[in-house]
Amino acid sequence: MEINTIDAVVLAKMFLNGAKNLESKKEWINELNVFPVPDGDTGTNMSMTIMSAAKEVSALEKPDMSSVAKAIASGSLRGARGNSGVILSQLFRGFTKVISKEKEITVPILAAAIQKGVETAYKAVMKPKEGTILTVARGGADKAAELAEETDDLVYFIDEVIKEAQLVLQKTPDMLPVLKQAGVVDSGGQGLVVILQGACDALSGREIDYTIEAEASATVTKISKETEAEIRFGYCTEYIVVLNHPFSDDAEQKYKSFLESIGDSIVVVADDEIVKTHVHTNDPGLALQEALKHGSLSKIKVDNMREEHQERLIKDAQKLAQKQAAERMDKNPDTQNVTVEEPRRETGFIAVCAGEGLSGIFKGLGVDVVIEGGQTMNPSTEDILNAIETIPADHIFVLPNNKNIILAANQAASLTKDRQVHVIPAKTVPQGIAALISYIPEQSASENEQRMTEETGNIQTGQVTYAVRDTVIDDKDIRQGDYMGIGDQSILAVGRDLEEVTLNMTDCMIGEDTALVSIYYGENVDEDTAAGLADKISAKYDSLEVEVQYGGQPVYYYMISAE
């Protein structure tokens, strides 16, 4: 079947199916991440980025090319998470600039749009690296330009572009040695191919469900329904069971049945070693007691949803009061004694981190807004934009504290018009803390930006976590369950003993000029264990000052800085 034009309705269907195809395969794409850490999240970042746009496209009642293009560009731009998500949003941004004024898309228009998308994405990355999603996209764009001179059939055209993208994807391990050593292709490039395949399936007429669930509003809907029922089960309970013995199908069914007898909203995900559980219940203790029959517990999290609901009601009431006050001011500017927001000030600060202790440290250093995220969830561009908008300051410094958040922060800065946003390229939490400490109030924003940026380069960071799969990186054989000490540029230590790996990693970080070592211990490490580690470092390096602070971060047992 030959197709020569694509209208807005068909384009919307293609985009939605590309999004759903990626959503269905995101965990597989996550597994392609080179580093075998528990927060490998390329698939998740790309999926959340495109699903943000898909919800806007799905909401269009009478789509035309302009409205579809705007929904794709705006939704992906604001929903972009992580480097892969930001690059994907820029591919869409360039693509939609070409098609937005067209009534129908032909092969030449599509080829030009693909090329513009690649150009826009390359410009967004300060130092583009080949062997990544950018390379795969460019390979597809080059093939598209070639095919535009040969065919008018869009089905054939897109199919051939996908074949070329797949071919380039298979070559990515030859471009990036770290991919070849790990035995994987680039995860971002794979995600892009998955999107294109979904879009091509839709164009070819496969029977597809184009419904996109509004995930962003799902929580609100769930809460409002539970509120109407006065929140029948009040505690959101999550934990992981580290199994003592294999979890048979019969055992799993009995376990689920028990949870159903004490609550709802049950999610049980089991593999050979662990069982991840989520349940809403009025008695979390019963769920934990049942879980203990199968093994030990970790990452226990219990939230009182009734308290959260009350807090949300208070915040909503405060927002409504501010909105009403602002409306009164608009109608009557002479109204006295009405304060809508605090006075504008010179400077504000935003930091991204995960962990109660780290959040407290940043707030203690003067940070206005701490965005929860980093190691296990990258905040979106819109998350950062929303934080910026809450701070009444002319200059706002953003500390991403993770290399995979810097692009999203830069994108948020570019979308902010009424104040100056300074993104400090802190790639780790210790770098962010050091940058913040170096801030001098008496100096200008530009001077502080330069100093804070320079300070990030003076801090070495090591982070200790565990491997989720077997692989080889930096000539180190890594086995699932190994502890890994990851430095700024490479993996510094691997082994089966947590303390030994941490000490070996720290040894690699300490040099002749090192004066201070700071240890931030995570949620799965107790204070005494962290203090014992510090004592061993102090004993070996008696000229060093060693600090220990509670970070409370998930996934990473220790974050250690050397300066």
Coordinates of C-alpha atoms in Angstrom, one line a residue:
M1 CA 0.0 0.0 0.0
E2 CA 1.5 3.3 -1.1
I3 CA 0.8 6.5 1.0
N4 CA 1.9 9.9 -0.4
T5 CA 0.6 12.3 2.3
I6 CA 0.1 12.4 6.1
D7 CA -2.5 14.8 7.5
A8 CA -2.8 16.0 11.1
V9 CA -5.0 13.2 12.3
V10 CA -2.7 10.5 11.0
L11 CA 0.4 12.3 12.4
A12 CA -1.3 12.4 15.8
K13 CA -1.9 8.6 15.6
M14 CA 1.6 8.0 14.5
F15 CA 3.0 10.0 17.4
L16 CA 0.8 8.4 20.0
N17 CA 1.7 4.9 18.8
G18 CA 5.4 5.8 18.9
A19 CA 4.9 6.9 22.5
K20 CA 3.0 3.8 23.5
N21 CA 5.6 1.6 21.8
L22 CA 8.4 3.3 23.8
E23 CA 6.3 3.1 27.0
S24 CA 5.9 -0.6 26.6
K25 CA 9.6 -1.2 26.1
K26 CA 11.1 1.3 28.6
E27 CA 12.3 -1.3 31.0
W28 CA 14.1 -3.2 28.3
I29 CA 15.8 0.1 27.2
N30 CA 16.7 0.8 30.8
E31 CA 18.6 -2.5 30.8
L32 CA 20.8 -1.3 28.0
N33 CA 22.3 1.4 30.2
V34 CA 26.1 0.9 30.3
F35 CA 26.5 1.3 34.0
P36 CA 24.7 -1.6 35.8
V37 CA 23.4 0.7 38.6
P38 CA 19.9 0.5 40.0
D39 CA 19.0 4.0 38.7
G40 CA 19.7 3.2 35.0
D41 CA 16.8 5.1 33.5
T42 CA 17.2 6.1 29.9
G43 CA 14.0 4.3 28.9
T44 CA 12.1 5.9 31.8
N45 CA 13.4 9.4 31.0
M46 CA 12.5 9.1 27.3
S47 CA 9.2 7.5 28.0
M48 CA 8.1 10.2 30.5
T49 CA 9.3 12.9 28.1
I50 CA 7.3 11.6 25.2
M51 CA 4.2 10.7 27.3
S52 CA 4.1 14.3 28.5
A53 CA 3.7 15.3 24.8
A54 CA 1.4 12.4 24.0
K55 CA -1.1 13.5 26.7
E56 CA -1.3 16.9 25.1
V57 CA -1.7 15.4 21.6
S58 CA -4.4 13.0 22.9
A59 CA -6.4 15.9 24.4
L60 CA -6.8 17.6 21.0
E61 CA -10.4 17.4 19.9
K62 CA -10.0 18.6 16.3
P63 CA -6.3 18.4 15.5
D64 CA -4.8 20.4 12.7
M65 CA -1.1 20.4 11.8
S66 CA -0.3 23.5 13.9
S67 CA -2.0 22.2 17.0
V68 CA -0.4 18.8 16.8
A69 CA 3.0 20.3 16.3
K70 CA 2.5 22.7 19.2
A71 CA 1.4 19.8 21.5
I72 CA 4.4 17.7 20.6
A73 CA 6.9 20.5 21.0
S74 CA 5.5 22.0 24.1
G75 CA 4.6 18.8 25.9
S76 CA 8.0 17.2 25.3
L77 CA 9.9 20.4 26.1
R78 CA 8.3 20.8 29.5
G79 CA 8.2 17.1 30.2
A80 CA 11.9 16.4 29.3
R81 CA 13.8 14.4 31.8
G82 CA 17.4 13.4 31.8
N83 CA 19.9 14.0 28.9
S84 CA 18.1 11.5 26.7
G85 CA 14.7 13.1 27.3
V86 CA 16.1 16.6 26.6
I87 CA 17.7 15.5 23.4
L88 CA 14.5 13.7 22.3
S89 CA 12.5 16.9 23.0
Q90 CA 14.9 18.9 20.9
L91 CA 14.5 16.4 18.0
F92 CA 10.8 17.0 18.3
R93 CA 11.2 20.7 18.6
G94 CA 13.2 21.0 15.3
F95 CA 10.9 18.5 13.6
T96 CA 7.7 20.4 14.4
K97 CA 9.1 23.8 13.3
V98 CA 9.1 22.4 9.7
I99 CA 5.7 20.8 9.7
S100 CA 3.7 23.3 11.8
K101 CA 2.7 25.4 8.8
E102 CA 1.9 22.5 6.5
K103 CA -1.5 21.1 5.9
E104 CA -0.1 17.7 4.8
I105 CA 3.3 16.1 5.0
T106 CA 5.0 14.6 2.0
V107 CA 8.3 12.8 1.6
P108 CA 10.3 16.0 1.0
I109 CA 8.7 17.8 3.9
L110 CA 9.2 14.8 6.2
A111 CA 12.9 14.6 5.2
A112 CA 13.4 18.3 5.9
A113 CA 11.7 18.0 9.2
I114 CA 13.9 15.1 10.3
Q115 CA 17.0 17.0 9.3
K116 CA 15.9 20.1 11.2
G117 CA 15.2 17.9 14.3
V118 CA 18.8 16.6 14.2
E119 CA 20.3 20.1 13.7
T120 CA 18.3 21.4 16.7
A121 CA 19.3 18.5 18.9
Y122 CA 23.0 18.8 18.1
K123 CA 22.9 22.5 18.9
A124 CA 21.4 21.8 22.3
V125 CA 24.3 19.6 23.4
M126 CA 27.5 21.5 24.3
K127 CA 29.8 18.6 23.5
P128 CA 27.9 16.1 21.2
K129 CA 29.3 12.6 21.6
E130 CA 29.1 10.2 18.7
G131 CA 27.8 6.7 19.3
T132 CA 24.7 8.1 21.0
I133 CA 21.1 8.9 20.1
L134 CA 22.4 11.9 18.2
T135 CA 24.4 9.6 15.9
V136 CA 21.4 7.3 15.3
A137 CA 19.2 10.3 14.5
R138 CA 21.7 11.8 12.1
G139 CA 22.1 8.5 10.3
G140 CA 18.3 8.4 9.8
A141 CA 18.3 12.0 8.6
D142 CA 21.1 11.4 6.1
K143 CA 19.1 8.5 4.7
A144 CA 16.0 10.6 4.6
A145 CA 17.7 13.2 2.5
E146 CA 18.9 10.6 0.1
L147 CA 15.4 8.9 -0.2
A148 CA 13.6 12.2 -0.7
E149 CA 15.1 12.2 -4.3
E150 CA 14.0 8.7 -5.0
T151 CA 10.4 8.0 -3.7
D152 CA 7.1 9.6 -2.9
D153 CA 5.9 6.6 -0.9
L154 CA 5.9 7.5 2.8
V155 CA 5.6 3.9 4.1
Y156 CA 8.6 2.8 2.1
F157 CA 10.5 6.0 3.0
I158 CA 9.9 5.7 6.8
D159 CA 10.7 1.9 6.7
E160 CA 14.0 2.6 5.0
V161 CA 14.9 5.4 7.4
I162 CA 14.3 3.0 10.3
K163 CA 16.4 0.3 8.7
E164 CA 19.3 2.9 8.4
A165 CA 18.8 4.0 12.0
Q166 CA 19.0 0.4 13.1
L167 CA 22.1 -0.1 11.1
V168 CA 23.7 2.9 12.7
L169 CA 22.5 1.8 16.1
Q170 CA 24.3 -1.6 15.7
K171 CA 27.5 0.4 15.0
T172 CA 27.4 2.5 18.2
P173 CA 29.5 0.0 20.1
D174 CA 32.3 0.6 17.6
M175 CA 32.1 4.3 18.3
L176 CA 32.0 4.2 22.0
P177 CA 34.4 1.6 23.6
V178 CA 32.3 1.6 26.8
L179 CA 29.4 0.2 24.9
K180 CA 31.5 -2.5 23.3
Q181 CA 33.0 -3.5 26.6
A182 CA 29.5 -3.7 28.2
G183 CA 28.1 -5.6 25.1
V184 CA 25.2 -3.2 24.4
V185 CA 24.1 -0.7 21.9
D186 CA 23.3 2.9 22.9
S187 CA 20.1 2.9 24.9
G188 CA 19.0 6.3 23.7
G189 CA 19.4 5.4 20.1
Q190 CA 17.4 2.2 20.8
G191 CA 14.7 4.3 22.3
L192 CA 14.5 6.5 19.2
V193 CA 14.3 3.4 16.9
V194 CA 11.4 2.1 19.0
I195 CA 9.5 5.3 18.6
L196 CA 10.0 5.3 14.9
Q197 CA 8.8 1.7 14.6
G198 CA 5.7 2.5 16.5
A199 CA 4.9 5.5 14.3
C200 CA 5.5 3.4 11.1
D201 CA 3.1 0.7 12.4
A202 CA 0.4 3.3 12.8
L203 CA 1.0 4.7 9.3
S204 CA 0.8 1.1 7.9
G205 CA -2.7 0.7 9.4
R206 CA -2.1 -1.8 12.1
E207 CA -5.0 -2.0 14.7
I208 CA -3.8 0.1 17.5
D209 CA -5.3 1.5 20.7
Y210 CA -4.3 5.2 20.6
T211 CA -5.7 6.0 24.1
I212 CA -3.1 7.7 26.3
E213 CA -3.8 7.6 30.0
A214 CA -3.4 10.9 31.7
E215 CA -0.8 9.7 34.2
A216 CA -0.1 13.3 35.4
S217 CA -3.6 13.6 36.7
A218 CA -4.0 10.0 37.9
T219 CA -2.8 10.8 41.4
V220 CA -5.3 13.7 41.7
T221 CA -8.1 11.5 40.4
K222 CA -7.2 8.7 42.8
I223 CA -7.0 11.0 45.8
S224 CA -10.3 12.7 45.0
K225 CA -12.0 9.4 44.8
E226 CA -10.4 8.2 48.0
T227 CA -11.4 11.5 49.6
E228 CA -15.0 10.9 48.7
A229 CA -14.7 7.6 50.4
E230 CA -12.8 9.3 53.3
I231 CA -9.6 7.5 52.2
R232 CA -10.6 3.9 53.1
F233 CA -7.0 2.8 53.5
G234 CA -4.8 5.5 55.0
Y235 CA -1.2 4.3 54.7
C236 CA 0.7 4.0 51.4
T237 CA 3.1 1.2 52.2
E238 CA 6.1 0.2 50.1
Y239 CA 9.0 -2.1 50.8
I240 CA 11.3 -4.7 49.2
V241 CA 11.5 -8.3 50.5
V242 CA 15.0 -9.9 50.1
L243 CA 13.9 -13.5 49.7
N244 CA 15.3 -16.3 52.0
H245 CA 14.0 -18.9 49.6
P246 CA 12.5 -19.1 46.1
F247 CA 9.1 -17.3 45.8
S248 CA 6.8 -20.0 44.1
D249 CA 3.7 -19.1 42.2
D250 CA 1.6 -20.5 45.0
A251 CA 3.5 -18.5 47.6
E252 CA 3.1 -15.3 45.5
Q253 CA -0.7 -15.9 45.1
K254 CA -1.1 -16.5 48.9
Y255 CA 0.9 -13.3 49.6
K256 CA -1.2 -11.3 47.2
S257 CA -4.4 -12.7 48.7
F258 CA -3.3 -11.7 52.2
L259 CA -2.6 -8.1 51.0
E260 CA -6.0 -8.0 49.4
S261 CA -7.5 -8.9 52.7
I262 CA -6.0 -5.9 54.4
G263 CA -5.9 -3.2 51.7
D264 CA -6.0 -2.2 48.0
S265 CA -3.9 -0.6 45.3
I266 CA -1.7 -3.7 45.4
V267 CA 1.4 -4.1 43.3
V268 CA 3.7 -7.1 43.7
V269 CA 6.7 -7.5 41.5
A270 CA 8.8 -10.6 42.1
D271 CA 12.0 -12.1 40.7
D272 CA 14.4 -14.7 41.9
E273 CA 15.8 -12.7 44.8
I274 CA 13.5 -9.9 45.7
V275 CA 9.8 -9.0 45.9
K276 CA 8.8 -5.3 45.5
T277 CA 5.5 -4.5 47.2
H278 CA 3.1 -1.6 47.2
V279 CA -0.2 -1.6 49.2
H280 CA -2.6 0.9 50.7
T281 CA -3.7 -0.4 54.1
N282 CA -4.8 0.8 57.6
D283 CA -2.2 -1.5 59.3
P284 CA 1.2 -1.5 57.6
G285 CA 2.5 -3.7 60.4
L286 CA 0.4 -6.6 59.2
A287 CA 1.8 -6.3 55.7
L288 CA 5.4 -6.1 57.0
Q289 CA 4.8 -9.2 59.3
E290 CA 3.6 -11.2 56.4
A291 CA 6.5 -10.1 54.3
L292 CA 9.0 -11.2 57.0
K293 CA 7.8 -14.8 56.5
H294 CA 9.6 -14.7 53.2
G295 CA 12.8 -12.8 53.9
S296 CA 14.3 -9.6 55.2
L297 CA 13.0 -6.1 54.5
S298 CA 14.6 -3.1 53.0
K299 CA 13.6 0.3 51.6
I300 CA 10.5 0.5 53.8
K301 CA 8.4 3.6 53.1
V302 CA 5.1 4.4 54.8
D303 CA 3.2 7.6 54.0
N304 CA 0.0 8.8 55.8
M305 CA -2.2 9.7 52.9
R306 CA -4.8 11.4 55.1
E307 CA -2.1 13.8 56.3
E308 CA -0.9 14.4 52.8
H309 CA -4.4 15.1 51.7
Q310 CA -4.9 17.7 54.5
E311 CA -1.6 19.3 53.6
R312 CA -2.7 19.4 49.9
L313 CA -6.0 21.0 50.9
I314 CA -4.1 23.7 52.9
K315 CA -1.8 24.4 50.0
D316 CA -4.6 24.5 47.5
A317 CA -6.5 27.0 49.8
Q318 CA -3.4 29.1 50.0
K319 CA -3.0 29.2 46.3
L320 CA -6.6 30.0 45.8
A321 CA -6.4 32.9 48.3
Q322 CA -3.3 34.3 46.5
K323 CA -5.1 34.0 43.2
Q324 CA -8.2 35.8 44.5
A325 CA -6.0 38.5 46.1
A326 CA -4.2 39.0 42.8
E327 CA -7.5 39.3 41.0
R328 CA -8.7 41.9 43.5
M329 CA -5.5 43.9 42.9
D330 CA -6.0 43.7 39.1
K331 CA -9.5 45.1 39.5
N332 CA -8.6 47.7 42.1
P333 CA -4.9 48.6 42.0
D334 CA -5.5 51.1 44.9
T335 CA -6.4 48.3 47.3
Q336 CA -4.3 48.6 50.4
N337 CA -2.9 46.0 52.8
V338 CA -3.1 43.1 50.3
T339 CA 0.1 41.0 50.1
V340 CA 0.1 38.4 47.4
E341 CA 3.8 37.5 47.4
E342 CA 6.9 38.4 49.2
P343 CA 9.0 41.3 47.9
R344 CA 11.4 40.6 45.0
R345 CA 14.9 40.0 46.1
E346 CA 18.3 39.7 44.4
T347 CA 19.1 36.0 44.5
G348 CA 17.4 32.6 45.0
F349 CA 18.7 29.0 44.9
I350 CA 17.3 25.7 43.7
A351 CA 19.0 22.3 44.3
V352 CA 18.2 18.8 43.2
C353 CA 18.9 15.9 45.5
A354 CA 17.4 12.7 47.0
G355 CA 17.5 12.1 50.7
E356 CA 16.2 13.8 53.8
G357 CA 19.7 14.5 55.1
L358 CA 21.0 16.0 51.9
S359 CA 17.8 18.1 51.6
G360 CA 18.4 19.5 55.1
I361 CA 22.0 20.3 54.2
F362 CA 21.0 22.3 51.2
K363 CA 18.3 24.2 53.0
G364 CA 20.7 24.9 55.8
L365 CA 23.0 26.5 53.2
G366 CA 20.2 28.8 52.1
V367 CA 18.6 26.9 49.2
D368 CA 15.0 28.1 48.7
V369 CA 13.6 25.0 46.9
V370 CA 14.9 21.5 47.0
I371 CA 13.6 19.4 44.1
E372 CA 13.3 15.7 45.1
G373 CA 15.2 13.7 42.5
G374 CA 18.6 12.9 41.1
Q375 CA 19.8 9.3 41.6
T376 CA 16.4 7.6 41.2
M377 CA 14.3 10.1 39.3
N378 CA 15.3 13.0 37.1
P379 CA 13.1 16.0 37.5
S380 CA 11.5 17.3 34.3
T381 CA 12.1 20.7 32.7
E382 CA 8.7 21.7 33.9
D383 CA 9.5 20.6 37.5
I384 CA 12.5 23.0 37.4
L385 CA 10.4 25.7 35.8
N386 CA 7.8 25.4 38.5
A387 CA 10.5 25.8 41.2
I388 CA 11.9 28.8 39.5
E389 CA 8.5 30.5 39.4
T390 CA 8.0 30.1 43.2
I391 CA 11.1 32.2 44.0
P392 CA 10.6 36.0 43.8
A393 CA 14.2 36.8 42.8
D394 CA 16.0 38.5 39.9
H395 CA 18.8 35.9 39.8
I396 CA 18.2 32.2 40.5
F397 CA 21.0 29.7 40.8
V398 CA 20.1 26.1 39.9
L399 CA 22.3 23.2 41.2
P400 CA 21.4 20.1 39.2
N401 CA 23.9 17.9 41.2
N402 CA 23.7 15.2 38.5
K403 CA 25.1 15.2 35.0
N404 CA 21.9 13.8 33.7
I405 CA 19.9 16.8 34.9
I406 CA 22.1 19.7 33.6
L407 CA 20.5 19.7 30.1
A408 CA 16.9 19.9 31.6
A409 CA 18.0 22.7 33.8
N410 CA 19.5 24.6 30.9
Q411 CA 16.3 24.1 29.0
A412 CA 14.3 25.5 31.9
A413 CA 16.6 28.5 32.0
S414 CA 16.1 29.1 28.3
L415 CA 12.3 29.1 28.8
T416 CA 12.4 31.6 31.7
K417 CA 11.9 35.2 30.6
D418 CA 11.3 37.4 33.6
R419 CA 14.5 36.6 35.6
Q420 CA 18.0 35.4 35.0
V421 CA 18.7 31.7 35.7
H422 CA 22.2 30.6 36.3
V423 CA 22.8 26.8 36.0
I424 CA 25.9 25.7 37.9
P425 CA 27.1 22.5 36.2
A426 CA 27.4 20.5 39.4
K427 CA 27.4 16.8 38.4
T428 CA 27.3 15.4 42.0
V429 CA 25.8 16.5 45.3
P430 CA 29.2 17.2 46.9
Q431 CA 30.0 19.5 43.9
G432 CA 26.8 21.3 44.5
I433 CA 27.4 21.7 48.2
A434 CA 30.9 23.1 47.5
A435 CA 29.6 25.5 44.9
L436 CA 27.0 26.8 47.3
I437 CA 29.5 27.3 50.1
S438 CA 31.7 29.4 47.7
Y439 CA 28.9 31.9 47.0
I440 CA 29.7 35.5 48.1
P441 CA 26.6 37.7 48.6
E442 CA 28.6 40.9 48.1
Q443 CA 29.6 40.0 44.5
S444 CA 27.6 40.1 41.3
A445 CA 25.6 37.1 40.0
S446 CA 28.0 36.7 37.0
E447 CA 31.0 36.7 39.3
N448 CA 29.4 34.1 41.6
E449 CA 28.4 32.0 38.6
Q450 CA 32.0 31.8 37.5
R451 CA 33.3 31.1 41.0
M452 CA 30.7 28.4 41.7
T453 CA 31.3 26.7 38.4
E454 CA 35.1 26.7 39.0
E455 CA 34.6 25.3 42.5
T456 CA 32.7 22.2 41.1
G457 CA 36.0 21.3 39.3
N458 CA 37.9 21.2 42.6
I459 CA 35.8 18.4 44.1
Q460 CA 36.3 14.7 43.4
T461 CA 33.3 12.6 44.1
G462 CA 33.0 8.8 44.7
Q463 CA 29.6 7.0 45.0
V464 CA 29.1 3.5 46.2
T465 CA 26.1 1.4 45.0
Y466 CA 25.5 -2.2 43.8
A467 CA 25.4 -3.8 40.4
V468 CA 22.1 -5.0 39.0
R469 CA 23.6 -7.2 36.3
D470 CA 26.8 -8.8 35.0
T471 CA 29.0 -6.6 32.8
V472 CA 32.5 -5.5 32.0
I473 CA 33.4 -1.8 32.4
D474 CA 36.8 -0.1 32.7
D475 CA 38.4 -3.6 32.4
K476 CA 36.6 -4.6 35.6
D477 CA 34.5 -7.8 35.7
I478 CA 31.3 -6.9 37.5
R479 CA 28.8 -9.4 38.8
Q480 CA 25.3 -8.8 39.8
G481 CA 25.2 -7.9 43.5
D482 CA 28.8 -6.6 43.5
Y483 CA 29.4 -3.3 45.3
M484 CA 30.8 -0.6 43.0
G485 CA 32.7 2.6 43.8
I486 CA 32.1 5.0 41.0
G487 CA 34.3 8.0 40.5
D488 CA 33.8 11.1 38.4
Q489 CA 35.3 9.4 35.3
S490 CA 35.3 5.7 35.9
I491 CA 34.6 2.8 38.2
L492 CA 37.3 2.9 40.9
A493 CA 36.6 -0.2 42.9
V494 CA 34.5 -3.4 42.7
G495 CA 34.0 -6.2 45.2
R496 CA 31.7 -8.2 47.5
D497 CA 32.5 -6.3 50.7
L498 CA 30.9 -2.8 51.1
E499 CA 33.5 -1.3 53.4
E500 CA 36.5 -2.7 51.5
V501 CA 35.1 -1.3 48.2
T502 CA 34.4 2.1 49.8
L503 CA 37.9 2.3 51.3
N504 CA 39.5 1.3 48.0
M505 CA 37.5 3.9 46.1
T506 CA 38.5 6.6 48.6
D507 CA 42.2 5.6 48.3
C508 CA 41.9 6.3 44.5
M509 CA 40.5 9.8 45.2
I510 CA 43.0 11.0 47.8
G511 CA 46.0 12.8 46.5
E512 CA 48.9 14.8 47.9
D513 CA 46.8 18.0 48.0
T514 CA 43.7 16.5 49.6
A515 CA 42.8 18.2 52.8
L516 CA 39.2 17.2 53.5
V517 CA 37.2 14.1 53.0
S518 CA 33.4 14.3 53.5
I519 CA 31.2 11.2 53.9
Y520 CA 27.5 11.4 53.2
Y521 CA 25.9 8.1 54.2
G522 CA 22.7 6.8 52.7
E523 CA 19.4 5.4 54.0
N524 CA 20.7 1.9 54.1
V525 CA 23.8 2.7 56.3
D526 CA 23.6 3.4 60.0
E527 CA 25.5 6.1 61.8
D528 CA 27.9 3.8 63.7
T529 CA 29.0 2.0 60.5
A530 CA 29.6 5.4 58.7
A531 CA 31.6 6.6 61.8
G532 CA 33.7 3.4 61.7
L533 CA 34.5 4.0 58.1
A534 CA 35.6 7.5 58.8
D535 CA 37.9 6.3 61.6
K536 CA 39.6 3.9 59.3
I537 CA 40.2 6.7 56.7
S538 CA 41.5 9.0 59.5
A539 CA 43.8 6.3 60.8
K540 CA 45.4 5.7 57.3
Y541 CA 45.6 9.4 56.4
D542 CA 46.3 11.2 59.7
S543 CA 46.8 14.6 58.1
L544 CA 43.3 14.6 56.6
E545 CA 40.1 16.1 58.1
V546 CA 37.3 13.6 57.8
E547 CA 33.6 14.7 58.2
V548 CA 30.6 12.4 58.4
Q549 CA 27.1 13.6 57.6
Y550 CA 23.7 11.9 57.2
G551 CA 22.6 12.1 53.6
G552 CA 19.7 9.6 53.6
Q553 CA 20.0 9.1 49.8
P554 CA 18.5 6.0 48.3
V555 CA 20.4 3.5 46.1
Y556 CA 23.9 4.9 47.0
Y557 CA 25.3 3.7 50.3
Y558 CA 27.9 6.4 50.4
M559 CA 28.7 9.7 48.6
I560 CA 32.2 10.7 49.4
S561 CA 34.0 13.9 48.3
A562 CA 37.7 14.8 48.4
E563 CA 39.0 18.3 48.2

